[in-house]
Amino acid sequence: KTPNIDAISAAGVRLENYYVQPICTPSRSQLLSGRYQIHTGLQHQLIWMGMPSALPLDTELLPETMRNCGYHTMASGKWHVGYAKTANTPWGRGFHNFTGYLGGSEDYYKKTRCLNGHTCGIDQNTDGDVFGERVYEADASEYSAFKYIRQAKSYIDGRDKDKPFFLYLPMQSVHAPLEAPAEYIAKYDGIIDDKPRKIYAGMVSVMDEGIGN
């Protein structure tokens, strides 16, 4: 159930062609660059851990254009279009402020990503012009959707009111792993029997509520 997203879609502009792919990195690369992924080299699945792939630096991204036009640019959520060099990170690609994670498929609570189930690390950054200047400690008490919405609201409230702003909110929801607060999963008791599907529905409800907020 997505009443907030449905209302925004009904009253807004729907992008129906060439904007999404079945997986995440190509989709977000197209939205940020305005270029189909075969022209940026990101058509082959996603950027796996340790891969130096990224959106080409000679392609001006939406946040860079907005920043060059005098907008205050801020992002809260998932990046996953390159992080091998500082120039590939959100701070290097036009964002004044960024809170979120650079890779993919991390734990919604602990903010960790594991390789082959063994080597695990925290992937969570905020603000700063230097990669890794400040890193959040893993906080297993706050679900990521709540955190990214809270940070987005904080950015909007704290911005320079005399300047236009651009907010990019690529939420982690609804991406693997399947995790959601119990009270949101319970909304689908008696409606959905399949457990993974039920958790997924709960994740969608959290996302919809966050966007409404």
Tab-separated table of C-alpha atoms in Angstrom:
chain	number	residue	atom	x	y	z
A	1	LYS	CA	0.000	0.000	0.000
A	2	THR	CA	1.566	3.268	-1.158
A	3	PRO	CA	-0.911	6.139	-0.655
A	4	ASN	CA	1.752	8.870	-0.530
A	5	ILE	CA	3.660	7.704	-3.604
A	6	ASP	CA	0.394	7.217	-5.499
A	7	ALA	CA	-0.721	10.768	-4.677
A	8	ILE	CA	2.601	12.298	-5.757
A	9	SER	CA	2.582	10.307	-8.983
A	10	ALA	CA	-1.009	11.259	-9.784
A	11	ALA	CA	-0.291	14.966	-9.261
A	12	GLY	CA	3.195	15.020	-10.798
A	13	VAL	CA	5.131	13.968	-13.875
A	14	ARG	CA	5.608	10.289	-14.672
A	15	LEU	CA	8.811	9.155	-16.355
A	16	GLU	CA	7.834	6.116	-18.395
A	17	ASN	CA	10.653	5.376	-20.863
A	18	TYR	CA	14.415	4.869	-20.654
A	19	TYR	CA	14.705	5.850	-16.999
A	20	VAL	CA	14.950	2.509	-15.192
A	21	GLN	CA	16.588	-0.888	-15.547
A	22	PRO	CA	15.953	-4.150	-13.649
A	23	ILE	CA	18.890	-3.393	-11.308
A	24	CYS	CA	20.069	-0.387	-9.360
A	25	THR	CA	23.373	1.009	-10.659
A	26	PRO	CA	22.288	1.399	-14.307
A	27	SER	CA	19.006	3.018	-13.230
A	28	ARG	CA	20.553	5.628	-10.933
A	29	SER	CA	23.322	6.307	-13.450
A	30	GLN	CA	20.700	7.176	-16.072
A	31	LEU	CA	18.774	9.453	-13.722
A	32	LEU	CA	21.895	11.340	-12.615
A	33	SER	CA	23.549	11.628	-16.018
A	34	GLY	CA	20.622	11.795	-18.410
A	35	ARG	CA	22.435	9.224	-20.539
A	36	TYR	CA	21.429	5.670	-21.357
A	37	GLN	CA	23.810	3.290	-19.570
A	38	ILE	CA	25.374	1.906	-22.764
A	39	HIS	CA	26.980	5.341	-23.172
A	40	THR	CA	28.522	5.397	-19.681
A	41	GLY	CA	29.836	1.823	-19.464
A	42	LEU	CA	27.498	0.867	-16.608
A	43	GLN	CA	25.252	-1.506	-18.552
A	44	HIS	CA	26.877	-4.628	-17.077
A	45	GLN	CA	24.997	-5.338	-13.845
A	46	LEU	CA	26.202	-3.210	-10.932
A	47	ILE	CA	29.394	-1.959	-9.300
A	48	TRP	CA	30.569	-4.811	-7.102
A	49	MET	CA	32.702	-4.304	-4.009
A	50	GLY	CA	36.225	-3.319	-4.983
A	51	MET	CA	35.418	-2.534	-8.602
A	52	PRO	CA	36.859	0.809	-9.802
A	53	SER	CA	33.915	1.423	-12.150
A	54	ALA	CA	32.074	4.754	-11.963
A	55	LEU	CA	30.115	7.274	-13.955
A	56	PRO	CA	32.667	8.900	-16.306
A	57	LEU	CA	34.079	12.147	-14.938
A	58	ASP	CA	33.642	13.841	-18.310
A	59	THR	CA	29.871	13.404	-17.988
A	60	GLU	CA	28.334	16.294	-16.040
A	61	LEU	CA	25.807	14.982	-13.536
A	62	LEU	CA	22.562	16.593	-12.442
A	63	PRO	CA	23.925	17.717	-9.032
A	64	GLU	CA	26.962	19.275	-10.714
A	65	THR	CA	24.735	21.232	-13.077
A	66	MET	CA	22.509	22.380	-10.210
A	67	ARG	CA	25.505	23.386	-8.095
A	68	ASN	CA	26.984	25.338	-11.011
A	69	CYS	CA	23.661	27.188	-11.302
A	70	GLY	CA	23.830	28.347	-7.683
A	71	TYR	CA	21.764	25.654	-6.002
A	72	HIS	CA	22.665	24.179	-2.630
A	73	THR	CA	22.857	20.442	-3.347
A	74	MET	CA	22.250	17.705	-0.810
A	75	ALA	CA	21.685	13.967	-0.910
A	76	SER	CA	20.581	11.401	1.636
A	77	GLY	CA	20.569	7.660	0.943
A	78	LYS	CA	22.312	5.388	-1.537
A	79	TRP	CA	25.049	6.358	-4.012
A	80	HIS	CA	26.428	3.243	-5.784
A	81	VAL	CA	27.679	4.910	-8.965
A	82	GLY	CA	31.369	4.976	-8.074
A	83	TYR	CA	33.661	5.463	-5.080
A	84	ALA	CA	37.135	4.257	-6.108
A	85	LYS	CA	38.439	7.838	-6.009
A	86	THR	CA	37.294	10.939	-4.133
A	87	ALA	CA	36.324	12.427	-7.503
A	88	ASN	CA	33.798	9.594	-7.953
A	89	THR	CA	32.038	10.130	-4.609
A	90	PRO	CA	28.987	12.348	-3.994
A	91	TRP	CA	31.277	15.136	-2.754
A	92	GLY	CA	33.284	14.937	-5.948
A	93	ARG	CA	30.193	14.845	-8.179
A	94	GLY	CA	28.438	18.024	-7.103
A	95	PHE	CA	26.900	17.524	-3.671
A	96	HIS	CA	27.610	20.009	-0.879
A	97	ASN	CA	26.128	17.589	1.670
A	98	PHE	CA	25.716	13.827	1.647
A	99	THR	CA	24.576	11.274	4.202
A	100	GLY	CA	24.385	7.644	3.218
A	101	TYR	CA	26.327	4.713	1.837
A	102	LEU	CA	28.462	4.352	-1.253
A	103	GLY	CA	28.017	0.676	-2.145
A	104	GLY	CA	25.006	-1.615	-2.073
A	105	SER	CA	23.069	-4.338	-0.241
A	106	GLU	CA	24.078	-3.273	3.241
A	107	ASP	CA	22.256	-4.092	6.480
A	108	TYR	CA	19.390	-1.652	7.092
A	109	TYR	CA	20.194	-1.421	10.802
A	110	LYS	CA	23.915	-2.060	11.289
A	111	LYS	CA	24.959	-0.268	8.066
A	112	THR	CA	27.397	-3.118	7.340
A	113	ARG	CA	28.188	-4.964	4.125
A	114	CYS	CA	29.806	-8.382	4.174
A	115	LEU	CA	31.878	-10.114	1.511
A	116	ASN	CA	31.136	-13.844	1.210
A	117	GLY	CA	29.567	-13.752	4.651
A	118	HIS	CA	32.917	-13.239	6.375
A	119	THR	CA	34.657	-9.889	5.936
A	120	CYS	CA	32.270	-7.133	7.044
A	121	GLY	CA	32.648	-3.361	7.181
A	122	ILE	CA	30.584	-0.257	7.897
A	123	ASP	CA	29.578	1.786	4.839
A	124	GLN	CA	28.157	5.043	6.125
A	125	ASN	CA	29.349	8.606	5.608
A	126	THR	CA	28.079	12.112	6.180
A	127	ASP	CA	29.059	15.496	4.747
A	128	GLY	CA	32.664	16.582	4.355
A	129	ASP	CA	34.663	17.208	1.185
A	130	VAL	CA	37.147	14.413	1.912
A	131	PHE	CA	36.127	10.790	1.510
A	132	GLY	CA	35.638	9.220	4.909
A	133	GLU	CA	36.164	12.441	6.844
A	134	ARG	CA	33.411	11.413	9.237
A	135	VAL	CA	31.978	7.937	9.498
A	136	TYR	CA	28.976	6.987	11.590
A	137	GLU	CA	29.433	4.199	14.076
A	138	ALA	CA	27.151	1.293	13.368
A	139	ASP	CA	23.805	2.029	15.010
A	140	ALA	CA	21.600	-1.042	15.162
A	141	SER	CA	18.701	0.946	16.620
A	142	GLU	CA	17.708	3.089	13.623
A	143	TYR	CA	16.267	1.658	10.421
A	144	SER	CA	17.920	3.340	7.443
A	145	ALA	CA	14.714	4.733	5.912
A	146	PHE	CA	14.007	6.666	9.104
A	147	LYS	CA	17.576	7.942	9.220
A	148	TYR	CA	17.745	9.132	5.621
A	149	ILE	CA	14.374	10.893	5.826
A	150	ARG	CA	15.389	12.550	9.112
A	151	GLN	CA	18.661	13.728	7.589
A	152	ALA	CA	16.914	15.021	4.462
A	153	LYS	CA	14.539	17.072	6.625
A	154	SER	CA	17.522	18.361	8.611
A	155	TYR	CA	19.264	19.473	5.413
A	156	ILE	CA	16.157	21.317	4.230
A	157	ASP	CA	15.623	23.014	7.612
A	158	GLY	CA	19.282	24.038	7.919
A	159	ARG	CA	19.864	25.316	4.396
A	160	ASP	CA	20.480	28.903	3.331
A	161	LYS	CA	16.938	30.177	2.737
A	162	ASP	CA	18.210	32.763	0.228
A	163	LYS	CA	19.478	30.060	-2.151
A	164	PRO	CA	17.522	27.512	-4.195
A	165	PHE	CA	18.174	23.894	-3.240
A	166	PHE	CA	18.251	20.481	-4.862
A	167	LEU	CA	17.582	17.407	-2.715
A	168	TYR	CA	18.352	13.919	-4.037
A	169	LEU	CA	16.730	11.227	-1.897
A	170	PRO	CA	17.706	7.762	-3.199
A	171	MET	CA	16.396	5.676	-0.306
A	172	GLN	CA	17.783	2.224	0.426
A	173	SER	CA	14.246	0.854	0.284
A	174	VAL	CA	13.307	-1.474	-1.249
A	175	HIS	CA	16.560	-3.285	-1.868
A	176	ALA	CA	17.915	-6.546	-0.529
A	177	PRO	CA	18.420	-7.636	2.218
A	178	LEU	CA	14.774	-8.034	3.248
A	179	GLU	CA	14.480	-6.138	6.555
A	180	ALA	CA	11.704	-4.032	8.058
A	181	PRO	CA	10.470	-3.038	11.529
A	182	ALA	CA	8.062	-5.617	12.951
A	183	GLU	CA	5.132	-3.200	13.227
A	184	TYR	CA	5.211	-2.515	9.479
A	185	ILE	CA	5.372	-6.199	8.602
A	186	ALA	CA	2.401	-6.791	10.908
A	187	LYS	CA	0.288	-4.475	8.753
A	188	TYR	CA	0.039	-7.351	6.291
A	189	ASP	CA	-1.056	-10.044	8.758
A	190	GLY	CA	-3.837	-12.051	7.153
A	191	ILE	CA	-3.214	-10.370	3.794
A	192	ILE	CA	0.097	-11.874	2.666
A	193	ASP	CA	1.150	-15.367	3.763
A	194	ASP	CA	4.528	-15.689	2.023
A	195	LYS	CA	7.093	-14.464	4.573
A	196	PRO	CA	9.654	-12.838	2.213
A	197	ARG	CA	6.847	-11.111	0.314
A	198	LYS	CA	5.336	-9.941	3.585
A	199	ILE	CA	8.633	-8.424	4.738
A	200	TYR	CA	9.001	-6.752	1.338
A	201	ALA	CA	5.522	-5.231	1.683
A	202	GLY	CA	6.513	-3.886	5.093
A	203	MET	CA	9.606	-2.301	3.542
A	204	VAL	CA	7.431	-0.626	0.919
A	205	SER	CA	5.136	0.763	3.619
A	206	VAL	CA	8.081	2.252	5.515
A	207	MET	CA	9.340	3.881	2.309
A	208	ASP	CA	5.916	5.315	1.486
A	209	GLU	CA	5.506	6.749	4.971
A	210	GLY	CA	8.977	8.274	4.833
A	211	ILE	CA	8.291	9.941	1.487
A	212	GLY	CA	5.028	11.286	2.896
A	213	ASN	CA	6.893	12.740	5.868
